[in-house]
Short mmCIF file of C-alpha atoms and ligand atoms in Angstrom, two decimals:
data_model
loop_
_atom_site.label_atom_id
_atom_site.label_comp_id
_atom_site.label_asym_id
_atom_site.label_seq_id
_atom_site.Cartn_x
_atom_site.Cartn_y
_atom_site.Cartn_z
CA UNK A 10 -75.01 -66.47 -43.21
CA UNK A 11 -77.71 -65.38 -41.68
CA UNK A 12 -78.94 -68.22 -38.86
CA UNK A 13 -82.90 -67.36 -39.39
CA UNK A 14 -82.14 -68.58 -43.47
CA UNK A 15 -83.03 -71.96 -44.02
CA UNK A 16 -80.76 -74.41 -45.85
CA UNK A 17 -82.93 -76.51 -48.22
CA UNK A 18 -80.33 -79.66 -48.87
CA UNK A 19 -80.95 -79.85 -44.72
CA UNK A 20 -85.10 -80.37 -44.79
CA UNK A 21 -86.54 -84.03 -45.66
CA UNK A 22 -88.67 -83.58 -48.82
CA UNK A 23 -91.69 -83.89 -46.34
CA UNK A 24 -90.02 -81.03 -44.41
CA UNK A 25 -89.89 -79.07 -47.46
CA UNK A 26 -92.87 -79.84 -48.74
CA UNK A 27 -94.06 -78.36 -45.24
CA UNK A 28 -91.74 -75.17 -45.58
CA UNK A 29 -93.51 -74.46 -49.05
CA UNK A 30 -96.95 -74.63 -47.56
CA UNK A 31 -95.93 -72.22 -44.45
CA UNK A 32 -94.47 -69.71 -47.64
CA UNK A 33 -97.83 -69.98 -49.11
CA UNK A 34 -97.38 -72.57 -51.89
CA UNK A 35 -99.03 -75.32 -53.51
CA UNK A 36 -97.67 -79.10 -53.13
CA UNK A 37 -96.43 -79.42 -56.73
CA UNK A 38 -94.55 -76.53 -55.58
CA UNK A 39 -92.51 -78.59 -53.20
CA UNK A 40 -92.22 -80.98 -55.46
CA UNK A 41 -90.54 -78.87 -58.01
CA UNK A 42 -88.14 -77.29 -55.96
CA UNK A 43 -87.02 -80.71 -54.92
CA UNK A 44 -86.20 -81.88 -58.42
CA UNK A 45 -84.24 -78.96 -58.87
CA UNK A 46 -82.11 -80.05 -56.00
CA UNK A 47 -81.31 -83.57 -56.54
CA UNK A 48 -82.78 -84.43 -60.10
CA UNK A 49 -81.38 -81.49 -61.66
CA UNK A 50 -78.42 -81.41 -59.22
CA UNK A 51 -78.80 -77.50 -59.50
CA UNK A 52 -75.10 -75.58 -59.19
CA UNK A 53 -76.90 -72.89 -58.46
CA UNK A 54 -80.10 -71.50 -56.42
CA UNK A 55 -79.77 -68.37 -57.08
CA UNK A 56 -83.64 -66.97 -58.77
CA UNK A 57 -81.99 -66.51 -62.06
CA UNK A 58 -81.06 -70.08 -62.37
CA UNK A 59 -84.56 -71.62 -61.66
CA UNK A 60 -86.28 -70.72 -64.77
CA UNK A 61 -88.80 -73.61 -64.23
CA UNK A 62 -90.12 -72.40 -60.90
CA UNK A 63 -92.91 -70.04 -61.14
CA UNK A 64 -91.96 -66.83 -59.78
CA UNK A 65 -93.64 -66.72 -56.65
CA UNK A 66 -91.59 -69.98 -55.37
CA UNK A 67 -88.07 -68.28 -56.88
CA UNK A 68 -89.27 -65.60 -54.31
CA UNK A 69 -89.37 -67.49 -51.33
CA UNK A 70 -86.14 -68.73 -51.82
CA UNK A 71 -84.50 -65.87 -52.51
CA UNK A 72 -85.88 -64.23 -49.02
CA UNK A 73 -85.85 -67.26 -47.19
CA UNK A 74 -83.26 -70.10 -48.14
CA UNK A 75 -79.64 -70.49 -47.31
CA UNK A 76 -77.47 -70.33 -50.46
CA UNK A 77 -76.78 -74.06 -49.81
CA UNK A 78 -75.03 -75.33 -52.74
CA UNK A 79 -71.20 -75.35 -51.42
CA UNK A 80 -68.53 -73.17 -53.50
CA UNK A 81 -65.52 -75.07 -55.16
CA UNK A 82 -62.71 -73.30 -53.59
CA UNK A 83 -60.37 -75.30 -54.85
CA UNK A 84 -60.25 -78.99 -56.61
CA UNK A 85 -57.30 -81.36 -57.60
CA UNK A 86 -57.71 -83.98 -60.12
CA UNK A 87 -55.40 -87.26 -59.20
CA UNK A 88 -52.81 -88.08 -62.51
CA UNK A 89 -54.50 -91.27 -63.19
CA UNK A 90 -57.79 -89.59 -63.47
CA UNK A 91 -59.72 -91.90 -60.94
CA UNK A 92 -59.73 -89.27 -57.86
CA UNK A 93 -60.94 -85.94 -57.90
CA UNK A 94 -60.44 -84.06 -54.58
CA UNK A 95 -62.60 -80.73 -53.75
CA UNK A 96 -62.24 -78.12 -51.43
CA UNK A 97 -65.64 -76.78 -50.48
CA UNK A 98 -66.39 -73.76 -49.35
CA UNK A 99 -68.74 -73.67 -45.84
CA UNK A 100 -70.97 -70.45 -45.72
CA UNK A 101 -69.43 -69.67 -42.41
CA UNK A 102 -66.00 -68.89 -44.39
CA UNK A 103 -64.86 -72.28 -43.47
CA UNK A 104 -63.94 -75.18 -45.95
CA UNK A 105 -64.46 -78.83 -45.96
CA UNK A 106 -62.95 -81.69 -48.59
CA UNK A 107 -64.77 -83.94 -50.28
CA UNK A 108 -63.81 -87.01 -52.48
CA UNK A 109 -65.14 -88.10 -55.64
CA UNK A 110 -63.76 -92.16 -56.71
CA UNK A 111 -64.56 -93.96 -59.22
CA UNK A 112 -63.84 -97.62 -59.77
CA UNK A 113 -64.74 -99.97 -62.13
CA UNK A 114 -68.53 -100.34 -61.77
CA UNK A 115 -68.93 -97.48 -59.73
CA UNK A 116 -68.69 -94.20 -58.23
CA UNK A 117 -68.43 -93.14 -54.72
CA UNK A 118 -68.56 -90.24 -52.74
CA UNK A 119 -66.16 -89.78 -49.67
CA UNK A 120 -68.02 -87.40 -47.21
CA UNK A 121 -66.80 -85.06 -44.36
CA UNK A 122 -69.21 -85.28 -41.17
CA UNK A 123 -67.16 -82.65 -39.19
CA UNK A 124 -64.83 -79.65 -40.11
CA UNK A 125 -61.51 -81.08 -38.14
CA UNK A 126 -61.85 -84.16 -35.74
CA UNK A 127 -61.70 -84.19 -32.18
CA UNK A 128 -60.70 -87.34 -31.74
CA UNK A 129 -56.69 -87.11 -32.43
CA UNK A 130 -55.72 -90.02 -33.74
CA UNK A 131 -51.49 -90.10 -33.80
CA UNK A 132 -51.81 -90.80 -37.74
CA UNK A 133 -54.46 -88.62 -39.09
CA UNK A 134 -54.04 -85.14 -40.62
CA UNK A 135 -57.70 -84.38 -39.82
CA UNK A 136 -57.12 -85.78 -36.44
CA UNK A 137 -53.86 -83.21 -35.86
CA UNK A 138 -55.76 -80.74 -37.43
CA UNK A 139 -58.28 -80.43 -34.25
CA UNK A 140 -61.65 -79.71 -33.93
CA UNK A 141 -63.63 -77.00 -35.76
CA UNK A 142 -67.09 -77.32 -35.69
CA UNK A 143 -69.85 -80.40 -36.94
CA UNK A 144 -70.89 -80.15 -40.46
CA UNK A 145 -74.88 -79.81 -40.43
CA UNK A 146 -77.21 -82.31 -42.00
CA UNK A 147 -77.50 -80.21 -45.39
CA UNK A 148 -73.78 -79.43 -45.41
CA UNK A 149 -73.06 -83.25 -45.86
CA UNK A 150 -76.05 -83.79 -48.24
CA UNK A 151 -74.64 -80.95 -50.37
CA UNK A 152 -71.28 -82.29 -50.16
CA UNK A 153 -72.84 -85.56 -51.68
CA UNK A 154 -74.96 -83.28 -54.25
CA UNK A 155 -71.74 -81.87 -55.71
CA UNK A 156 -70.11 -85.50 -56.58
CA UNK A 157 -73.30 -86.84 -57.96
CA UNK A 158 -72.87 -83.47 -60.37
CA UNK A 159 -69.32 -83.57 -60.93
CA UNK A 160 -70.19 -87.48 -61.76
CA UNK A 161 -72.75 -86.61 -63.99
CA UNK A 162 -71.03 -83.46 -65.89
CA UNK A 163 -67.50 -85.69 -66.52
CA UNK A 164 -68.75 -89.33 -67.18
CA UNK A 165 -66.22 -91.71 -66.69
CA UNK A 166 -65.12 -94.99 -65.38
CA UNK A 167 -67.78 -96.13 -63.10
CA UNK A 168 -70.53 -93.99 -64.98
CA UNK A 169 -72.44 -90.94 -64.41
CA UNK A 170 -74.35 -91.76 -61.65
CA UNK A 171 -73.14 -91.72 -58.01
CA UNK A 172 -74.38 -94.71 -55.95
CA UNK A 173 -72.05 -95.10 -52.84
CA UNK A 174 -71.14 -93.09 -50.32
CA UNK A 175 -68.49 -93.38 -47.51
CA UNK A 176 -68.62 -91.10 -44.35
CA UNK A 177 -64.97 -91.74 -44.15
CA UNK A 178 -63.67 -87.97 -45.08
CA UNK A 179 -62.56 -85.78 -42.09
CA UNK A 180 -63.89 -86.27 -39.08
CA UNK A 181 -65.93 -88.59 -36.34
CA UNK A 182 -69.27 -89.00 -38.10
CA UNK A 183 -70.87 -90.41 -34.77
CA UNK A 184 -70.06 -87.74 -32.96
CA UNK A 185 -72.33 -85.82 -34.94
CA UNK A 186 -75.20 -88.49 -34.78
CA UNK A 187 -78.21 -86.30 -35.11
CA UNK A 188 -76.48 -84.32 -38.22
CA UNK A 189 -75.34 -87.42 -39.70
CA UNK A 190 -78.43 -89.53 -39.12
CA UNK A 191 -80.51 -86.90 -41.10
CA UNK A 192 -78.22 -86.71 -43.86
CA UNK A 193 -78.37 -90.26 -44.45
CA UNK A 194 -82.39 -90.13 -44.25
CA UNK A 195 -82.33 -87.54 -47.26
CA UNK A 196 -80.05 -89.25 -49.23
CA UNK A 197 -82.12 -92.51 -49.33
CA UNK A 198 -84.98 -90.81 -50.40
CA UNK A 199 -85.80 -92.45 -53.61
CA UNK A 200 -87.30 -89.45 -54.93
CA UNK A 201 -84.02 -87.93 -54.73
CA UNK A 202 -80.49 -89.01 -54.98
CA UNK A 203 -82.08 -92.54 -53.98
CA UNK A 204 -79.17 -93.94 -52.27
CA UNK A 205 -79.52 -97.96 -51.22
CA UNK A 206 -78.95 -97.99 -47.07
CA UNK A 207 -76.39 -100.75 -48.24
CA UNK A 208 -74.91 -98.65 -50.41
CA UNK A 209 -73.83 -96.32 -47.90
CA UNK A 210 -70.76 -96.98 -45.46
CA UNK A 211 -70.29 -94.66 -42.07
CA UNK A 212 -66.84 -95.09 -40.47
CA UNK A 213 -66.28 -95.01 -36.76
CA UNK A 214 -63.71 -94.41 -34.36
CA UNK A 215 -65.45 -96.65 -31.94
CA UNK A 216 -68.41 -94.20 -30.10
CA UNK A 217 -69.23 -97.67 -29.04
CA UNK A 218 -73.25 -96.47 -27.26
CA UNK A 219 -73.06 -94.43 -30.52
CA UNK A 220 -72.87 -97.87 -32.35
CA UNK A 221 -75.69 -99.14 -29.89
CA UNK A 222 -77.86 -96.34 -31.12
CA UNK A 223 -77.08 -96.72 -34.49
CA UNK A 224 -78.30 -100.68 -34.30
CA UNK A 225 -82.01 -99.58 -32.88
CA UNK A 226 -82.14 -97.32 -36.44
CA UNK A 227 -84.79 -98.43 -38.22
CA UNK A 228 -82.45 -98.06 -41.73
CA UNK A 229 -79.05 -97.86 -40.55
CA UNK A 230 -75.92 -97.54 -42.70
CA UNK A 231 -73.09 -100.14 -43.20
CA UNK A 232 -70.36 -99.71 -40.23
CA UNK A 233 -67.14 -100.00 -40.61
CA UNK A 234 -64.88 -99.82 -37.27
CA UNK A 235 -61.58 -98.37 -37.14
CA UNK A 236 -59.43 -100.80 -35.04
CA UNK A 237 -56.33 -100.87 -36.27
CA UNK A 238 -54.79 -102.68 -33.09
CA UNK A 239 -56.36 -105.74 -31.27
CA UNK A 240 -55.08 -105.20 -27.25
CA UNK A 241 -56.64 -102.07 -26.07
CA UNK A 242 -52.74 -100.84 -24.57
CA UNK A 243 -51.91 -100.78 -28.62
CA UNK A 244 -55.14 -99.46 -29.34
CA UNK A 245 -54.99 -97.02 -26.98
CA UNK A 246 -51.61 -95.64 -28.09
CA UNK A 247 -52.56 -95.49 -31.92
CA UNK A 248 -56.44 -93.73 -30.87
CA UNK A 249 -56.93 -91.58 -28.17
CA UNK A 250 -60.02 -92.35 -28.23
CA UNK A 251 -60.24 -95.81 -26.95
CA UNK A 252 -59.37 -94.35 -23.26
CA UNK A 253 -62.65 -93.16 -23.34
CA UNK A 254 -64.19 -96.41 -24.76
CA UNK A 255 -62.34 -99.43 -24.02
CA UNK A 256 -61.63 -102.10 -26.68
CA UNK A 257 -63.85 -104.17 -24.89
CA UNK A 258 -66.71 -102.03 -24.60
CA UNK A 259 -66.58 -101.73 -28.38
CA UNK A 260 -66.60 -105.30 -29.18
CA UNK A 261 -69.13 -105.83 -27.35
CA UNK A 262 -71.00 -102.80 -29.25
CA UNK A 263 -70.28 -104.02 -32.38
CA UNK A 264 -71.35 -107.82 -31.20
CA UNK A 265 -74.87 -105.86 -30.47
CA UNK A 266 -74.92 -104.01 -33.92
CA UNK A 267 -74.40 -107.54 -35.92
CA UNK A 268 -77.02 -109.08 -33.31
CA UNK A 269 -79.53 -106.27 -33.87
CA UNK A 270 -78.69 -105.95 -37.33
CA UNK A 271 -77.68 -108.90 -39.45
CA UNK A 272 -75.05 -107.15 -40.44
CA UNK A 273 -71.48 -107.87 -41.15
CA UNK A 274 -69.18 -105.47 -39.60
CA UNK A 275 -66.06 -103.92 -41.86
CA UNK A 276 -63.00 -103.43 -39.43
CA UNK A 277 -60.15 -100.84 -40.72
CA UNK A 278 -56.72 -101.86 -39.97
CA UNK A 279 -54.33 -98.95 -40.89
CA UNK A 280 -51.13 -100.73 -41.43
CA UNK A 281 -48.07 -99.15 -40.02
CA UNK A 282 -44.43 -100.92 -40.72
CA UNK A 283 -43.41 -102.39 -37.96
CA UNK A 284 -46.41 -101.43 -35.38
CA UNK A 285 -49.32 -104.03 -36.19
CA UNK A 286 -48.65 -105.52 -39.30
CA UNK A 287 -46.91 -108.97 -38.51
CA UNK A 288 -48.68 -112.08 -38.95
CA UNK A 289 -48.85 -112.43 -34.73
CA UNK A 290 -50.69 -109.03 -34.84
CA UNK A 291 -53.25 -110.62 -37.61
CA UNK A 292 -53.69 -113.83 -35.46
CA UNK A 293 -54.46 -111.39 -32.40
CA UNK A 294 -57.36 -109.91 -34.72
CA UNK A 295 -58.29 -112.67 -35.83
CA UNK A 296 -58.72 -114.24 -32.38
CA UNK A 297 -60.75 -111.21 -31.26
CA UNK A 298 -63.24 -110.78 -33.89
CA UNK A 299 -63.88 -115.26 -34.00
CA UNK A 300 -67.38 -115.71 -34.30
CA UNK A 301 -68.80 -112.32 -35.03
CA UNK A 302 -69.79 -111.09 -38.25
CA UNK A 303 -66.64 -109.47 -39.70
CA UNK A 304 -64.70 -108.39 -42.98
CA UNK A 305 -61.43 -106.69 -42.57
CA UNK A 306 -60.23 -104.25 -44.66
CA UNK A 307 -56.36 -103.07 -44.52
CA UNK A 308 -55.03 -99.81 -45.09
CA UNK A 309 -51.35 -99.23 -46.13
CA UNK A 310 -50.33 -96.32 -44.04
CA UNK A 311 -50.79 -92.79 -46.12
CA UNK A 312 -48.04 -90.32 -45.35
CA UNK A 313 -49.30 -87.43 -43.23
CA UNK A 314 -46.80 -84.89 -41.84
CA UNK A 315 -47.14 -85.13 -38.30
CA UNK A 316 -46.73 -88.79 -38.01
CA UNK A 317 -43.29 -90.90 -38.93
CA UNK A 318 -44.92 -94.35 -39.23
CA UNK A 319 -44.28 -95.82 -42.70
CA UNK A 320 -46.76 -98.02 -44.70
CA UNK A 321 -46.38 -101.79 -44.37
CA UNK A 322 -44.93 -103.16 -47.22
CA UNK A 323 -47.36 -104.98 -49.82
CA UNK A 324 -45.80 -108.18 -48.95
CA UNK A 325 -46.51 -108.07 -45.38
CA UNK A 326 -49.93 -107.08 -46.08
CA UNK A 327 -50.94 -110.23 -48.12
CA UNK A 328 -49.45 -112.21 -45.61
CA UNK A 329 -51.25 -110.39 -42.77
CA UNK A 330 -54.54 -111.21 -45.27
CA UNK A 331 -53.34 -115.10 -45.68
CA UNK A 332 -53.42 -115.63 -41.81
CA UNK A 333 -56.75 -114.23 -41.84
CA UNK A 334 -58.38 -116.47 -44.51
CA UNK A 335 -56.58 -119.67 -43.79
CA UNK A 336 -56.35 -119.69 -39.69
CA UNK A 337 -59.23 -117.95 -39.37
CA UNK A 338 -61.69 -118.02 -42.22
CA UNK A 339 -62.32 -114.46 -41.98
CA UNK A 340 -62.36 -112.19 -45.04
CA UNK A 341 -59.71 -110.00 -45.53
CA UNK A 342 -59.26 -107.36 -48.18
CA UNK A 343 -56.26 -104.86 -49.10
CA UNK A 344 -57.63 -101.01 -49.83
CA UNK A 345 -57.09 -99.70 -53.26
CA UNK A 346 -54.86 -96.72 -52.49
CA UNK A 347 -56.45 -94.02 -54.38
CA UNK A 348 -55.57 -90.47 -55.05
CA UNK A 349 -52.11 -90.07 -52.84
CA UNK A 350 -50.85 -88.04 -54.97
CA UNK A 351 -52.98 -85.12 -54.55
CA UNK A 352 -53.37 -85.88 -50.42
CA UNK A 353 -56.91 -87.40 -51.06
CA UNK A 354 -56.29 -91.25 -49.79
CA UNK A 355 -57.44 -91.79 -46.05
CA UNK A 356 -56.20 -90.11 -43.18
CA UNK A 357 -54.78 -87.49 -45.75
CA UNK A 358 -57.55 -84.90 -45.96
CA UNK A 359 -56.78 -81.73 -43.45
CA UNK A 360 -57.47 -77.80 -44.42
CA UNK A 361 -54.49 -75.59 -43.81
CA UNK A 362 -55.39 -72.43 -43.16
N1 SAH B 425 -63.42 -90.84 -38.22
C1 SAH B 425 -63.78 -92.02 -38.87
C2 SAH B 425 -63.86 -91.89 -40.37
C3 SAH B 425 -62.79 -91.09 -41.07
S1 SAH B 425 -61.21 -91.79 -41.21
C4 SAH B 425 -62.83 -93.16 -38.49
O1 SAH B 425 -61.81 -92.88 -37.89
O2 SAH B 425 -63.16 -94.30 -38.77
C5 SAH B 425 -61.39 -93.13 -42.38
C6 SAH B 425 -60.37 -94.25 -42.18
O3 SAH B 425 -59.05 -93.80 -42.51
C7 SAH B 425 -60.29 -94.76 -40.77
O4 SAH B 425 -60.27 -96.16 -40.74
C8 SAH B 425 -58.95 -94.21 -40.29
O5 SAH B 425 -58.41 -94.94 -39.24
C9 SAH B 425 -58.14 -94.29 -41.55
N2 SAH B 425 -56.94 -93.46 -41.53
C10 SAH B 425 -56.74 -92.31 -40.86
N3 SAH B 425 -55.49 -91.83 -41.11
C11 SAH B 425 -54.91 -92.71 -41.97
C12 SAH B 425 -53.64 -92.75 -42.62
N4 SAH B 425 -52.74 -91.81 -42.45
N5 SAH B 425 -53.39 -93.79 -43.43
C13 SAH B 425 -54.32 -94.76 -43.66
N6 SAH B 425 -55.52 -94.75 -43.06
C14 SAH B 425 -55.83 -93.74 -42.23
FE1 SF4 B 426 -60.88 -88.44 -36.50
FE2 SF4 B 426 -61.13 -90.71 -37.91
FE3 SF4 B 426 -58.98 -89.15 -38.17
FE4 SF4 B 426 -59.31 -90.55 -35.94
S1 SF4 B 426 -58.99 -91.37 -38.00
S2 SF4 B 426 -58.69 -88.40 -36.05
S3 SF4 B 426 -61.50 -90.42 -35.70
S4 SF4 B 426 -61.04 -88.61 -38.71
#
């Protein structure tokens, strides 16, 4: 790609309106060109397949923009039909996944911030995968673009129309703040894909000054915090990560956030057989997040290859979730696994090449 081209899905519709003035074109212009990118959902930007642009504008694009829609290089389809998994191709000859769910009610995107994570945690493919690069801004707003299409051209359970989004696909959204941050500003626009700020859900490691940031936003996303253990020595074993930002440091983050905020907190607990998933390991969760603003939500272990935990068993699970309602009064909820089979379900998503 060449670096001077400018990638449209990237620009705030006042940025583009800004870029069409600087190429010489009238506001409606702008305007125009913006439908075509998230009314239409355009599959392609190519002159040709902009028939209601006048000429000049088809023009402009052609010299100036990025191809930014992303290429399908590959997509699976889960057997129950509910999951639909896609390999999308980067422009720099990379590739990033993307996850389209629906559930009854709704549909919901899950979003990749980064190509590979650098944050290595022991039970996540993305994680052993490594780091590759950060995703820009209109890389994830594409990637969001191409479910609310694929939503829209195969109706199904949930509808047509894609209304949540989780930046829970591969990698460590806050460490790509700026990128991220942007992304999430176009994809509230409500002259676009109109997106509710509550409807959209960014998963963290625990960057916990990113979290402080985050709180000062003036329309921040939902967080959800990946704890998983509730003494930083377990933490620290499961996520690398919390060497560099101590358990306690995080609470206190997230204490800030729900201060700042109003907001409830989601905390992911993977659930590993035999590692954190006993009733003593709920009450130690439950001590630590008393009087804060908190939902948990468990996660049965997916199967990645370069990790030998096994998932807890359902049973343990619902008794981890009892100890949290009744000693703690702290709502508890058990993921809906969703697309295993095809390597889509959390933690799962890597690129092989
Ligand atoms: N990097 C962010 C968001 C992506 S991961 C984060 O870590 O929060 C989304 C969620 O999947 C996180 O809670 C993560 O801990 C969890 N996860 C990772 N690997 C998993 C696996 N193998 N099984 C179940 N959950 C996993
Ligand atoms: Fe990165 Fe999240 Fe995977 Fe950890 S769980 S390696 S932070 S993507």
């Amino acid at each position: 790609m060449n670096a001077e081209r400018i990638d449209l899905y990237g620009l705030t519709r006042e940025e583009l309106r800004l870029q069409c003035v600087r190429w010489g074109l009238a506001p409606v212009h702008a305007a125009k060109v913006w439908s075509h990118l998230y009314l239409d959902l355009a599959a392609d930007l190519s002159p040709a397949a902009m028939p209601k642009l006048p000429e000049r504008v088809r023009a402009c694009i052609a010299a100036a923009a990025a191809p930014g829609v992303l290429a399908t290089a590959a997509r699976t389809d889960s057997a129950d039909g509910w999951t639909r998994k896609f390999l999308l191709g980067l422009t720099d000859g990379g590739a990033v996944e993307t996850v389209l769910m629906r559930y009854p009610g709704r549909v919901t995107a899950c979003v990749s911030s980064q190509a590979g994570c650098a944050m290595g945690c022991v039970f996540c493919a993305t994680g052993q995968m490594g780091f590759r690069r950060h995703l820009t801004a209109g890389e994830i707003v594409a990637q969001a673009v191409h479910v609310a299409r694929m939503a829209r051209a195969e109706p199904g359970e949930g509808g047509d129309r894609l209304r949540n989004i989780v930046l829970m696909g591969m990698g460590e959204p806050l460490h790509n703040y700026e990128a991220v941050m942007r992304a999430v500003e176009i994809l509230l626009d409500p002259a676009g894909l109109a997106l509710a700020a509550d409807h959209i859900t960014l998963s963290t490691v625990g960057v916990a000054p990113a979290i402080l940031r985050l709180a000062r936003e003036p329309r921040p996303p939902h967080l959800a915090v990946s704890l998983h253990a509730a003494t930083q020595e377990e933490r620290a074993a499961l996520v690398p990560a919390a060497k560099r930002w101590p358990l306690e440091e995080l609470m206190a983050a997230c204490a800030a956030y729900s201060a700042a905020t109003g907001r409830r907190i989601l905390y992911e607990w993977t659930l590993i057989a035999g590692r954190n998933d006993s009733p003593d390991h709920a009450r130690a969760v439950g001590r630590l997040l008393q009087g804060l603003p908190a939902q948990v939500n468990l996660i049965p272990l997916n199967p990645t290859e370069g990790y030998g935990g096994a998932p807890a068993e359902l049973g343990a699970a619902r008794a981890f979730q009892r100890v949290l309602a009744e000693e703690f009064s702290l709502p508890c909820t058990i993921r809906q696994r969703r697309g295993i089979d095809i390597a889509a379900g959390c933690g799962q998503l890597a690129q092989t090449d």
